[in-house]
Short mmCIF file of C-alpha atoms in Angstrom, two decimals:
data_model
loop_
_atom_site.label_atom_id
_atom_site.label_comp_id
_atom_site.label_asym_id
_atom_site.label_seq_id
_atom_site.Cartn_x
_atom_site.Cartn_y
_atom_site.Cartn_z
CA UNK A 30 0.00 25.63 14.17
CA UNK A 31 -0.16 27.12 10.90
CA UNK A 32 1.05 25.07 7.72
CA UNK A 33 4.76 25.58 7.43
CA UNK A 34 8.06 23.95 5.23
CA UNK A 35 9.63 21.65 7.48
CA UNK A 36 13.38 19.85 5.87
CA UNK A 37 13.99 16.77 7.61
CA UNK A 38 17.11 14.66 7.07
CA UNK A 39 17.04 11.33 9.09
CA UNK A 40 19.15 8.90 9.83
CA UNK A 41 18.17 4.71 9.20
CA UNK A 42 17.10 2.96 11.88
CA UNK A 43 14.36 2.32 14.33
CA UNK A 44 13.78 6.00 15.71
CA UNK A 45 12.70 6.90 11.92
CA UNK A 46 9.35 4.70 12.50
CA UNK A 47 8.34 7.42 15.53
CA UNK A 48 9.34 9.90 13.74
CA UNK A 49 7.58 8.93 10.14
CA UNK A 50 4.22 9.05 12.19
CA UNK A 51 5.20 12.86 13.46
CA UNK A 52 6.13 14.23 10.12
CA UNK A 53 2.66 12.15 8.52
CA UNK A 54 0.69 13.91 11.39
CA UNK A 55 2.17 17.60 10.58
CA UNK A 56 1.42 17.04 6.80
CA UNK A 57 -2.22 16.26 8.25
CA UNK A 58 -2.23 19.55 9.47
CA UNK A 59 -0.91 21.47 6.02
CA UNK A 60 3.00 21.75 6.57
CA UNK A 61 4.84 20.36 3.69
CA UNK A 62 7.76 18.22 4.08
CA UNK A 63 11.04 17.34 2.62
CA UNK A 64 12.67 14.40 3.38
CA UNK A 65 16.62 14.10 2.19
CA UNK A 66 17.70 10.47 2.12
CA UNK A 67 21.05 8.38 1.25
CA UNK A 68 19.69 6.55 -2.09
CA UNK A 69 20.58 3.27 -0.26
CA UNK A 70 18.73 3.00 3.52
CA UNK A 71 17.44 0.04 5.62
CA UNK A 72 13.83 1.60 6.25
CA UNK A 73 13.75 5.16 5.07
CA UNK A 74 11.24 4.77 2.49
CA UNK A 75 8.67 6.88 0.43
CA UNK A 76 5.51 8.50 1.76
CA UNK A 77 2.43 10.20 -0.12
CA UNK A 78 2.90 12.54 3.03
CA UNK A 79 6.15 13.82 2.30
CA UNK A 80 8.70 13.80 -1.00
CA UNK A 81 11.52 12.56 -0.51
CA UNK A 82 15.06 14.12 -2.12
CA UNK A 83 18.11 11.43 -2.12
CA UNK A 84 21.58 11.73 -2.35
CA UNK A 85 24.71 9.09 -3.38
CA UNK A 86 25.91 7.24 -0.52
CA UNK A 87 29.06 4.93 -1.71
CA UNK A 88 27.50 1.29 -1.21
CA UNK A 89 24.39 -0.49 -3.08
CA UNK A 90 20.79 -1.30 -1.83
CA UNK A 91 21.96 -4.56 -1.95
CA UNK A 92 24.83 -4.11 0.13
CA UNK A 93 22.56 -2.57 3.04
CA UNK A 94 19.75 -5.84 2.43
CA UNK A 95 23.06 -8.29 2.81
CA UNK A 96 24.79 -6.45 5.84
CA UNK A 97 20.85 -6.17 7.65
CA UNK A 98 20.46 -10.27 7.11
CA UNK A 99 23.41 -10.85 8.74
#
């Protein structure tokens, strides 16, 4: 496929991990990609495959780390 823009706006949890290794494999093959992301997530992380765009979300990094050790 030819290199294309591809906007991607997951949600948290553990389908992101299959999809990470999708969107890491189309930015192998030139499409760029633009990840938008609540400023406070679980696993949704940065990549030198993709940028990443966030948004407010009304609770604290900390608040997600607590609520996931419980």
């Amino acid at each position: 496929a030819d290199g294309g823009k591809l906007l991607v706006v997951p949600q948290d949890g553990s389908h992101w991990l299959s999809m990470r290794m999708v969107l890491e494999k189309l930015w192998e093959k030139g499409h760029e990609i633009v990840a938008v992301v609540p400023d406070a997530a679980l696993l949704l992380k940065s990549s030198q495959s993709f940028t990443i765009k966030t948004y407010s979300v009304p609770y604290t990094q900390e608040f997600v780390d607590q609520y996931y050790q419980k």
